[in-house]
Amino acid sequence: MEAITGDHCNTEESRLYIFLSVVMSAEFILALPLNLSILYVFVFKFKFWKNNSLFLFNLVLADLLLLICLPFKVHNFVTGMRKSDDNIICKAMLFMLFLNRGASIAFLTVISVDRYFNVVHFGRKNFLKILKKSPHISILIWLLLLPLTVPTMLETFECCNSFGRAENHTLMTQVADFLRETVFFTQILIPFGVLVFCTVQINNRLRRKTVGDKTKLRRAVFLMASVVLVFTVCFLPLAVSRMILLIVRVREYAVAEKSVVQIYDALMCLSYSDCLLDPLVYCFCHSKFKEVYLSSVLPSRVKRQTHESERRVSRDLVNSIPLSSHKSVSEP
């Protein structure tokens, strides 16, 4: 089997990477105005600090910071490179990608755990219910994520020179490889396990409820389903492809490696679509957000729907009046 001792991050299939650059450009064009408008609504209309929506606000910030990286990735792919030739830009990009993807995953997990406690353990003391009203836990999450990005800065990650594949193979590179891969996989797999547990428990709670209004429970199930959707589409395929890529590289399957690298890069581009899927979480997490957002971004449509609903209600009221009442009114 042919071994590859180095990786200079060249794109061997130019047509594929041109297509991926088009996909990322579309994600950027669609997601940037969407998330900017959501940020505007959160700050000026929804007043997130009064509606216990600090976690959602931080999720929007993480998505916007992640979007900053897309034009650089597009430029690299168009010029035939998987990463920037400039070492400083490359490490800055890795830092931003890991920090903000980690923040997105962390806040999605915290939102889901908070909803789990509110539904399954309703009435008990919920520490998240207290902490989410203050910015302390959000600041703590960002601070805890900072040291987790350090391993990505030690050695190149973008081209996957891991476990003996780096040009200067030393004990330091082995430790950096182990830490980097551990952070990458645990950052995705452990939160996904937590999400599955919370989703199952909330769904069981909905099934056991035989009396009373189930609206809150159904909204919680939809929220968990939207978070699991984000993980299933954006993060899990990336983790699986990364695992396969590491196995192929360690066993030095040079022919298969070229195809697996392209699949990994394609799924990496797909992972950026969480910036388009996260608004589903906002709508299901807070019942009033969708109404406030639509009234702010599309006020004319909301007014038209309001007028139509008012006419419908008045028509139903008229139809509900007995026929004898109409006659009596019409008679002199």
mmCIF file of C-alpha atoms in Angstrom, residues 3-10 81-84 87 90-91 94 98 151-181 242 245-250 257 261 264-265:
data_model
loop_
_atom_site.group_PDB
_atom_site.id
_atom_site.type_symbol
_atom_site.label_atom_id
_atom_site.label_comp_id
_atom_site.label_asym_id
_atom_site.label_seq_id
_atom_site.Cartn_x
_atom_site.Cartn_y
_atom_site.Cartn_z
ATOM 1 C CA ALA A 3 1.886 5.747 1.969
ATOM 2 C CA ILE A 4 1.620 9.478 1.913
ATOM 3 C CA THR A 5 4.130 11.235 4.130
ATOM 4 C CA GLY A 6 3.014 14.796 3.670
ATOM 5 C CA ASP A 7 -0.050 16.811 2.880
ATOM 6 C CA HIS A 8 0.235 20.236 1.318
ATOM 7 C CA CYS A 9 -3.530 20.799 1.247
ATOM 8 C CA ASN A 10 -3.899 20.999 -2.509
ATOM 9 C CA MET A 81 -6.161 25.043 -1.606
ATOM 10 C CA ARG A 82 -7.899 23.429 1.357
ATOM 11 C CA LYS A 83 -6.418 26.006 3.741
ATOM 12 C CA SER A 84 -4.587 29.315 3.585
ATOM 13 C CA ASN A 87 0.157 30.335 8.774
ATOM 14 C CA CYS A 90 -4.772 29.496 8.883
ATOM 15 C CA LYS A 91 -4.512 29.298 12.674
ATOM 16 C CA LEU A 94 -9.063 27.233 12.893
ATOM 17 C CA PHE A 98 -13.527 25.525 16.553
ATOM 18 C CA PRO A 151 -4.870 21.976 20.627
ATOM 19 C CA THR A 152 -6.106 23.094 17.212
ATOM 20 C CA MET A 153 -3.460 25.822 17.198
ATOM 21 C CA LEU A 154 -0.507 23.538 18.002
ATOM 22 C CA GLU A 155 -0.455 21.586 14.742
ATOM 23 C CA THR A 156 -2.357 21.867 11.498
ATOM 24 C CA PHE A 157 -5.823 20.340 11.677
ATOM 25 C CA GLU A 158 -7.322 21.460 8.417
ATOM 26 C CA CYS A 159 -5.414 18.899 6.336
ATOM 27 C CA CYS A 160 -5.675 16.196 8.986
ATOM 28 C CA ASN A 161 -1.940 15.568 9.534
ATOM 29 C CA SER A 162 -2.678 13.460 12.595
ATOM 30 C CA PHE A 163 -1.122 10.504 14.401
ATOM 31 C CA GLY A 164 2.245 10.348 12.720
ATOM 32 C CA ARG A 165 1.271 12.153 9.531
ATOM 33 C CA ALA A 166 2.849 15.478 10.482
ATOM 34 C CA GLU A 167 6.140 16.307 8.766
ATOM 35 C CA ASN A 168 7.978 16.721 12.098
ATOM 36 C CA HIS A 169 6.748 13.777 14.130
ATOM 37 C CA THR A 170 7.624 14.291 17.821
ATOM 38 C CA LEU A 171 6.141 13.540 21.222
ATOM 39 C CA MET A 172 4.639 17.027 21.203
ATOM 40 C CA THR A 173 2.815 16.352 17.930
ATOM 41 C CA GLN A 174 1.474 13.065 19.316
ATOM 42 C CA VAL A 175 0.077 14.821 22.395
ATOM 43 C CA ALA A 176 -1.378 17.607 20.239
ATOM 44 C CA ASP A 177 -2.959 15.053 17.893
ATOM 45 C CA PHE A 178 -4.534 13.155 20.780
ATOM 46 C CA LEU A 179 -5.897 16.297 22.439
ATOM 47 C CA ARG A 180 -7.195 17.732 19.179
ATOM 48 C CA GLU A 181 -9.044 14.597 18.107
ATOM 49 C CA ARG A 242 -13.478 12.400 10.342
ATOM 50 C CA LEU A 245 -10.477 9.589 7.473
ATOM 51 C CA LEU A 246 -8.269 9.006 10.519
ATOM 52 C CA ILE A 247 -8.573 5.221 10.129
ATOM 53 C CA VAL A 248 -7.695 5.409 6.440
ATOM 54 C CA ARG A 249 -4.689 7.632 7.112
ATOM 55 C CA VAL A 250 -3.325 5.609 10.013
ATOM 56 C CA GLU A 257 -7.694 8.526 1.268
ATOM 57 C CA VAL A 261 -10.719 13.583 2.073
ATOM 58 C CA TYR A 264 -14.828 15.019 4.612
ATOM 59 C CA ASP A 265 -14.449 18.454 2.999
#
